[in-house]
PDB file of C-alpha atoms in Angstrom:
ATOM      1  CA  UNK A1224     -81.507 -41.232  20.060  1.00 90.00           C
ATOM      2  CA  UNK A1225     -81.955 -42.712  16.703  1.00 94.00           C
ATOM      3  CA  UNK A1226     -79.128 -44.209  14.924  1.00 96.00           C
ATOM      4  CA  UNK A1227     -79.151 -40.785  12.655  1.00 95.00           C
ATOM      5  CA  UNK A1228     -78.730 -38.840  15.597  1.00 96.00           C
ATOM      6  CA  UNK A1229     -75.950 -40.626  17.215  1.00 97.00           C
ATOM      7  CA  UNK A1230     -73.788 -40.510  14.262  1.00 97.00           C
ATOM      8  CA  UNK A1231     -74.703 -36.635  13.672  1.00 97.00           C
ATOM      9  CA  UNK A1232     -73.782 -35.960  17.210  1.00 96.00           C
ATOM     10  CA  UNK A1233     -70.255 -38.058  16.620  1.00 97.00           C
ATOM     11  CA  UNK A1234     -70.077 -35.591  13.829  1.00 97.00           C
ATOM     12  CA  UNK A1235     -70.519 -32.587  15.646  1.00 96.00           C
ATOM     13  CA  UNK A1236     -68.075 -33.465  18.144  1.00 95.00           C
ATOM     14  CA  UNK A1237     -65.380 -33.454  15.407  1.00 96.00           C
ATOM     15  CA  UNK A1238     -66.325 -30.851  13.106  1.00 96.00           C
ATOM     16  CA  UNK A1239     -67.991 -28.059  15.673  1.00 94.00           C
ATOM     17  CA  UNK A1240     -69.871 -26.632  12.795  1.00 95.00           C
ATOM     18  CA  UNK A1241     -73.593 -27.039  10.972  1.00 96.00           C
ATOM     19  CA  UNK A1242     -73.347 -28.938   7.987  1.00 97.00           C
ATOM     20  CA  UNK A1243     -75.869 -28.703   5.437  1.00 97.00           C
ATOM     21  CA  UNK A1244     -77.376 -31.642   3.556  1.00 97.00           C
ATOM     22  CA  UNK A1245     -78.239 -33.002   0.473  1.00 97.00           C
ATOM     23  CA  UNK A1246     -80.575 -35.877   0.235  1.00 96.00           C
ATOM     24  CA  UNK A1247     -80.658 -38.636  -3.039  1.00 95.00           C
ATOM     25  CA  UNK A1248     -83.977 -40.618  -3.295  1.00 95.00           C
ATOM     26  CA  UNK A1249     -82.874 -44.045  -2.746  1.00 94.00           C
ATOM     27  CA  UNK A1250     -82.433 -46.175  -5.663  1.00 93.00           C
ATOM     28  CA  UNK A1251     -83.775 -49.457  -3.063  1.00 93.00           C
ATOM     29  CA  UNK A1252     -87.433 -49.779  -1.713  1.00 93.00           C
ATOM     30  CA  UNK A1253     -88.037 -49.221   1.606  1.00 94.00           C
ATOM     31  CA  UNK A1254     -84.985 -48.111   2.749  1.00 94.00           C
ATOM     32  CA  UNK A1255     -83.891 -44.146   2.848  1.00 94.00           C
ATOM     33  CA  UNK A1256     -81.459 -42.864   0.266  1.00 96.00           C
ATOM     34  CA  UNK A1257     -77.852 -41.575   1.074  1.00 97.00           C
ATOM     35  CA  UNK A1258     -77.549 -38.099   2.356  1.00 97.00           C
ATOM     36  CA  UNK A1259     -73.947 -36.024   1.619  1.00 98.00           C
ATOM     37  CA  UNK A1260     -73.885 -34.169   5.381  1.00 98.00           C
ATOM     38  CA  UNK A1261     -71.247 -31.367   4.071  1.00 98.00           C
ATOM     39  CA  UNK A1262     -68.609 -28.689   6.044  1.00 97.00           C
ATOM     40  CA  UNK A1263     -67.697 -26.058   4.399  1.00 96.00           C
ATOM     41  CA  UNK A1264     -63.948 -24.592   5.144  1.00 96.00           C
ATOM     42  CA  UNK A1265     -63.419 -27.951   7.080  1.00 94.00           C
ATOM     43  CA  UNK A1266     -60.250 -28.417   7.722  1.00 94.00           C
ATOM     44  CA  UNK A1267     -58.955 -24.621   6.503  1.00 94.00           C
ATOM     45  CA  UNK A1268     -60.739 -21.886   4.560  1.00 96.00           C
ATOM     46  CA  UNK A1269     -61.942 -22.965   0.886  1.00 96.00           C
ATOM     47  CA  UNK A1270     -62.034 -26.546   1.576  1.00 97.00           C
ATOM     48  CA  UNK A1271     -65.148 -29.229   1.645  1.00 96.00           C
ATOM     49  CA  UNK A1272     -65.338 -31.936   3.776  1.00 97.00           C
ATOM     50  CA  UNK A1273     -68.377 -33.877   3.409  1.00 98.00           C
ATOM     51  CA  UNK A1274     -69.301 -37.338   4.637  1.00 98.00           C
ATOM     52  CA  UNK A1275     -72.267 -39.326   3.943  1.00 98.00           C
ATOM     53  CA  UNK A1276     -75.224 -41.255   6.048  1.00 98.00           C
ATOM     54  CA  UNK A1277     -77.065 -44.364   4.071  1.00 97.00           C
ATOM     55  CA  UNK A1278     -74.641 -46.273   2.566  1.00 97.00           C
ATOM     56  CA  UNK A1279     -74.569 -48.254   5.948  1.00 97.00           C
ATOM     57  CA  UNK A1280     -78.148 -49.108   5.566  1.00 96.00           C
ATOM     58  CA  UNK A1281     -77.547 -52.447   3.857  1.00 95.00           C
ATOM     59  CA  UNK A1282     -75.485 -54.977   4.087  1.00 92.00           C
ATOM     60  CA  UNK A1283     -73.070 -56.379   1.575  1.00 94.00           C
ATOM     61  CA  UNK A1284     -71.249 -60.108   2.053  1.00 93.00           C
ATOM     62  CA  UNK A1285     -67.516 -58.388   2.580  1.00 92.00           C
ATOM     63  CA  UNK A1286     -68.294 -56.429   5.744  1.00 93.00           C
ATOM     64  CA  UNK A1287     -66.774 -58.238   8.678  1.00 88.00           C
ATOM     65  CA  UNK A1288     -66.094 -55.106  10.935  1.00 86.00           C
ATOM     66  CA  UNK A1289     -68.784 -52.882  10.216  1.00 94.00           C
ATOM     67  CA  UNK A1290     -70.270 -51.049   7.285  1.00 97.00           C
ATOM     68  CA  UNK A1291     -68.862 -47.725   5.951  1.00 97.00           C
ATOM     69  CA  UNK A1292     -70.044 -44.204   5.173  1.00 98.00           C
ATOM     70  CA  UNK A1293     -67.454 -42.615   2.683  1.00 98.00           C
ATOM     71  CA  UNK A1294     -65.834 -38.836   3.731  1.00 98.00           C
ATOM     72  CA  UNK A1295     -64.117 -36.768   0.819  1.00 98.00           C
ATOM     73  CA  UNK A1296     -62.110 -33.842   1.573  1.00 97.00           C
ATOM     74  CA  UNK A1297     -60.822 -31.618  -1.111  1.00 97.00           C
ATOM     75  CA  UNK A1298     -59.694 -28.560  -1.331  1.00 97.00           C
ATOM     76  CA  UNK A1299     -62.764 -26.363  -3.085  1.00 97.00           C
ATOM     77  CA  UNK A1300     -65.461 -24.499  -2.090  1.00 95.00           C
ATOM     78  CA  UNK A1301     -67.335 -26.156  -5.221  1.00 96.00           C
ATOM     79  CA  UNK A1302     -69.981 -28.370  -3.618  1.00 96.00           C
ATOM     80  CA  UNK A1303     -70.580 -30.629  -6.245  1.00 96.00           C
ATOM     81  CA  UNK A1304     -67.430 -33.220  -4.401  1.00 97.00           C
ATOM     82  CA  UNK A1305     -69.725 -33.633  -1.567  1.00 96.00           C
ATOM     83  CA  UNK A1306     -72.771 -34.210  -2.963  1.00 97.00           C
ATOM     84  CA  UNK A1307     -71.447 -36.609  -5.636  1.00 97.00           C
ATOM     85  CA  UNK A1308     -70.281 -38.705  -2.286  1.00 97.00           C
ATOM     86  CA  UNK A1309     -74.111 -39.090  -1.896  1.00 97.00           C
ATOM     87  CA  UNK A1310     -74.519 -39.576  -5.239  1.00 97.00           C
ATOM     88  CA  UNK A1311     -71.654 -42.684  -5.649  1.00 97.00           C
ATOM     89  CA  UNK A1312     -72.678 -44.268  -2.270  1.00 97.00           C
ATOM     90  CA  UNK A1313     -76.278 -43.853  -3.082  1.00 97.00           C
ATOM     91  CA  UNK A1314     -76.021 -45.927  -6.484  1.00 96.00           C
ATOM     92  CA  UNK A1315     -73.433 -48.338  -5.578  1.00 97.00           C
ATOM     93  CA  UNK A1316     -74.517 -49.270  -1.924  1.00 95.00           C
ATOM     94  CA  UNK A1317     -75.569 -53.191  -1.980  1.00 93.00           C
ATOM     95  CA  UNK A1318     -73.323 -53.892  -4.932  1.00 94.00           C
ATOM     96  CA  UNK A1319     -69.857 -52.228  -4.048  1.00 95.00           C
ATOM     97  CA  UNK A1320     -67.864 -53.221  -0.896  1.00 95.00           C
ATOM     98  CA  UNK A1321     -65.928 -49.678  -0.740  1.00 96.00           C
ATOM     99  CA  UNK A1322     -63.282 -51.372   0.452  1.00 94.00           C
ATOM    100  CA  UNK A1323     -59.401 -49.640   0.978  1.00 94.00           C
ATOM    101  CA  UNK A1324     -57.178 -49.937  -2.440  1.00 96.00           C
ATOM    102  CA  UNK A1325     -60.631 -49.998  -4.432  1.00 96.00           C
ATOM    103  CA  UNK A1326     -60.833 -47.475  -7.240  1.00 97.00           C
ATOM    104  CA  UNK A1327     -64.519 -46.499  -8.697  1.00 97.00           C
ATOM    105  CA  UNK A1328     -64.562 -44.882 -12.824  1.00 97.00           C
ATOM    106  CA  UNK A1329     -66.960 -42.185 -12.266  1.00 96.00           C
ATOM    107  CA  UNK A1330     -67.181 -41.712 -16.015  1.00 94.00           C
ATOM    108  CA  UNK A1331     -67.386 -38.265 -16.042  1.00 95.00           C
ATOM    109  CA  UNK A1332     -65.969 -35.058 -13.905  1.00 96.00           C
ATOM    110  CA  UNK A1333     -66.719 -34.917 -10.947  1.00 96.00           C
ATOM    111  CA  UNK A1334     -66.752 -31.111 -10.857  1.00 95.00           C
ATOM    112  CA  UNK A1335     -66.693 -27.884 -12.672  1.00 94.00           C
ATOM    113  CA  UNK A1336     -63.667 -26.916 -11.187  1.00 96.00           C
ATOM    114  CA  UNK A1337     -61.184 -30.365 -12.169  1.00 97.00           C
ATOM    115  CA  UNK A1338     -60.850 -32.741 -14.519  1.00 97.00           C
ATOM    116  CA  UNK A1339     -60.396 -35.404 -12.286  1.00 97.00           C
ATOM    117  CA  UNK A1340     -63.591 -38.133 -12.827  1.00 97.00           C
ATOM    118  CA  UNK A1341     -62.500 -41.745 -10.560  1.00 98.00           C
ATOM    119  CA  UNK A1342     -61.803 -42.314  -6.806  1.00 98.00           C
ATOM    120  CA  UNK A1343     -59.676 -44.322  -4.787  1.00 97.00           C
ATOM    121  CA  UNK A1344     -61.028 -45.814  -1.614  1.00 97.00           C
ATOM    122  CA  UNK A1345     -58.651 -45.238   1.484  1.00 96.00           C
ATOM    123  CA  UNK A1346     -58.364 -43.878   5.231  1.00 95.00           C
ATOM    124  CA  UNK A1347     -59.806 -40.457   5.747  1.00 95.00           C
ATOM    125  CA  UNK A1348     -56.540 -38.581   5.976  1.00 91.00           C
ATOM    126  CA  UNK A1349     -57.884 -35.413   8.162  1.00 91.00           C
ATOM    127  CA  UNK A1350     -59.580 -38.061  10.945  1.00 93.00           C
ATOM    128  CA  UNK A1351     -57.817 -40.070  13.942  1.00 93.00           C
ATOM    129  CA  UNK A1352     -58.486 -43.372  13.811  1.00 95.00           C
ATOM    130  CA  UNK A1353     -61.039 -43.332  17.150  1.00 93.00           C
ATOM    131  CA  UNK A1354     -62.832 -40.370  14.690  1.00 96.00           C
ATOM    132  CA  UNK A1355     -63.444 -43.024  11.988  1.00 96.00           C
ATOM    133  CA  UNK A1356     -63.166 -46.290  13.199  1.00 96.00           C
ATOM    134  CA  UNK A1357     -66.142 -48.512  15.088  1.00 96.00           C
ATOM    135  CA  UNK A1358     -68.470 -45.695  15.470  1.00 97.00           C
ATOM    136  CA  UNK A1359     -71.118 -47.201  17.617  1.00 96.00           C
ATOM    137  CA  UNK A1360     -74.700 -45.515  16.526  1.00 96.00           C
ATOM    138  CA  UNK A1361     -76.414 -48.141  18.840  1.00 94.00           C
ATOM    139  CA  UNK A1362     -76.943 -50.411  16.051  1.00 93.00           C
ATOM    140  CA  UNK A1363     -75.915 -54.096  15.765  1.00 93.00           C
ATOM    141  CA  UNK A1364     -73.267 -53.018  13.678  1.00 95.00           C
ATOM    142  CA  UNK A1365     -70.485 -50.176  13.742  1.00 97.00           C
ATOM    143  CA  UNK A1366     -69.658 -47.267  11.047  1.00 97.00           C
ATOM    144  CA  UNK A1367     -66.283 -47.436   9.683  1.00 97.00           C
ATOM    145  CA  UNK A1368     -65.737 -44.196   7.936  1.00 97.00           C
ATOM    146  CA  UNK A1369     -63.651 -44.738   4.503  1.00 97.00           C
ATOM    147  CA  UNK A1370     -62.198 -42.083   2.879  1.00 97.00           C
ATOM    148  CA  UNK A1371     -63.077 -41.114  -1.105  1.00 97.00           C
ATOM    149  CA  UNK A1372     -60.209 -39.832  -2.938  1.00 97.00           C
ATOM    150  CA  UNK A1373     -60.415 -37.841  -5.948  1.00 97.00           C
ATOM    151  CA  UNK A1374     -58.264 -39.206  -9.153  1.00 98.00           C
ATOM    152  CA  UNK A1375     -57.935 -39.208 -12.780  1.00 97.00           C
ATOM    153  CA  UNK A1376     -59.424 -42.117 -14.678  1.00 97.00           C
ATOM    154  CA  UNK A1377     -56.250 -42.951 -16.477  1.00 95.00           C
ATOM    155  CA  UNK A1378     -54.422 -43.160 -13.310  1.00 97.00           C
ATOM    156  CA  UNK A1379     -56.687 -46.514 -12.239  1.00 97.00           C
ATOM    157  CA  UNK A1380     -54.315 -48.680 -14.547  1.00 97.00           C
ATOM    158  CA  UNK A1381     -51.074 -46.995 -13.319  1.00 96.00           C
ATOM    159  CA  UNK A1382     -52.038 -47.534  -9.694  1.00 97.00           C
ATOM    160  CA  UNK A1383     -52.728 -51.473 -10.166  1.00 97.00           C
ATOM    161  CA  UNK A1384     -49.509 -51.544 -11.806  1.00 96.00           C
ATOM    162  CA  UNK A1385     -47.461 -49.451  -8.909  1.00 97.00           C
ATOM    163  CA  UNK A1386     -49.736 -50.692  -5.975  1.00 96.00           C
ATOM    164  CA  UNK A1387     -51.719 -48.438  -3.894  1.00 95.00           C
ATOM    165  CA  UNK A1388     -48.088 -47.514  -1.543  1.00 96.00           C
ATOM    166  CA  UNK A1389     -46.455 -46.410  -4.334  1.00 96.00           C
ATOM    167  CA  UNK A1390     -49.333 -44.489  -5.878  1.00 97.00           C
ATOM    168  CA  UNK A1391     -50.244 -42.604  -2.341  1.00 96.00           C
ATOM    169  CA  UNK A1392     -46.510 -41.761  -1.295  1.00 96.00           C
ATOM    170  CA  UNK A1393     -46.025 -40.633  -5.605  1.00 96.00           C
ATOM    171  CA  UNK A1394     -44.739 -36.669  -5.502  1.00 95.00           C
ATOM    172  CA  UNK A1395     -47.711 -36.021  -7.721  1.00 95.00           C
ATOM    173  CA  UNK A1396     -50.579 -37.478  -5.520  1.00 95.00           C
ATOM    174  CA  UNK A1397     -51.885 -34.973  -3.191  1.00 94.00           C
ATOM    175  CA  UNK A1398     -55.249 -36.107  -1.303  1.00 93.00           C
ATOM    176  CA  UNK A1399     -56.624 -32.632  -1.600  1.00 94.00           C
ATOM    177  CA  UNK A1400     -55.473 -31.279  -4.554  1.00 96.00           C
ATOM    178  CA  UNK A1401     -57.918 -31.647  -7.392  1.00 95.00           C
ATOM    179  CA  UNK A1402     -55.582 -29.646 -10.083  1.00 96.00           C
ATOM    180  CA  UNK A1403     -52.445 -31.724  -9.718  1.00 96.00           C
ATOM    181  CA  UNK A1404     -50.289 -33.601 -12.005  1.00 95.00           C
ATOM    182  CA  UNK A1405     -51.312 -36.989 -13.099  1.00 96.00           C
ATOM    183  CA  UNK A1406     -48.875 -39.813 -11.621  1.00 95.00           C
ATOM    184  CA  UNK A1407     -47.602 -41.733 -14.714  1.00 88.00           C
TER     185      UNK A1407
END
C-alpha cells in the first residue's frame, strides 16, 4: 500500500463513510499539492469534518515527532471549512510548523456562512489520541493529526494575552460553533 492508502484506510476505520476530495495544485515543484479528504454529517447531522493529506510531504526544522495533517470540524454543511484546510496547509506547508497554541490570520472569512476569518492550532477534539497520534503510513516518519480551529481575527491578541487555557475553557469558545460570541 502506498503511504496515501494507508492513511485513507486509518481514515476509514474512524469515519466509516466516503469522503469526497478536493485537490490544490501544489504551490512546490515536484511534490503533490494538499488534498481536503472531507465527511459530511461527521460527527452528527449538518456537521463537516474534513482532514487533509500533503502537508506531511515536507519537512520543516520543528518536527521532532512526526509531521501533521490538520482536521477541522465545525458545525456546517457549508464546504468551504474543509476545503480551505487544503487551501491553508497547501500554502503554508514548508514555512509554518502548525504547531498547538499557534494561531494563523486568514485575512478574510473563511465562509459564507460566519464571520469568523483566523485559526487556532490544537488537538482534534472529536479524535482519541491513538486516532490522531503516530499514525504510521509506512513512512520514515509518523502523521500527527492537529486540529484547526475556527476563530475571529481580533480574538488572536486576546488569546496571547489570556493564554491558550484560558481562551479554550472561555464560556464563549465553542470548537464547533462558527456563530458564537467573541471572547473579549
Amino acid at each position: 500500500m502506498t503511504h496515501i492508502e494507508k492513511y485513507l484506510e486509518h481514515l476509514d476505520s474512524i469515519f466509516k463513510q466516503e469522503p469526497e476530495f478536493y485537490s490544490n495544485e501544489s504551490l512546490i515543484e515536484g511534490i503533490q499539492g494538499v488534498s481536503s479528504i472531507l465527511y459530511r454529517d461527521y460527527p452528527e447531522v449538518g456537521y463537516i469534518t474534513a482532514l487533509t493529506y500533503g502537508l506531511s510531504l515536507v519537512d520543516h526544522p520543528e518536527w521532532k515527532m512526526g509531521r501533521p495533517e490538520l482536521c477541522i470540524i465545525v458545525e456546517s454543511a457549508n464546504t468551504d471549512w474543509g476545503i480551505v484546510a487544503g487551501f491553508i496547509a497547501n500554502s503554508l506547508r514548508g514555512k509554518c510548523p502548525f504547531c498547538y497554541g499557534e494561531t494563523i490570520n486568514f485575512g478574510e472569512k473563511i465562509s459564507d456562512d460566519s464571520e469568523m476569518d483566523a485559526f487556532l492550532i490544537f488537538a482534534p477534539t472529536i479524535l482519541d489520541k491513538t486516532e490522531y497520534l503516530n499514525i504510521d503510513i509506512g513512512a520514515e516518519y509518523k502523521i500527527n493529526i492537529a486540529g484547526l480551529h475556527p476563530i475571529y481575527s481580533d480574538e488572536i491578541k486576546v488569546y496571547n494575552e489570556i493564554g491558550l487555557k484560558d481562551f479554550w475553557f472561555h464560556p464563549n469558545f465553542e470548537a464547533f460553533t462558527i456563530n458564537r460570541e467573541k471572547v473579549f
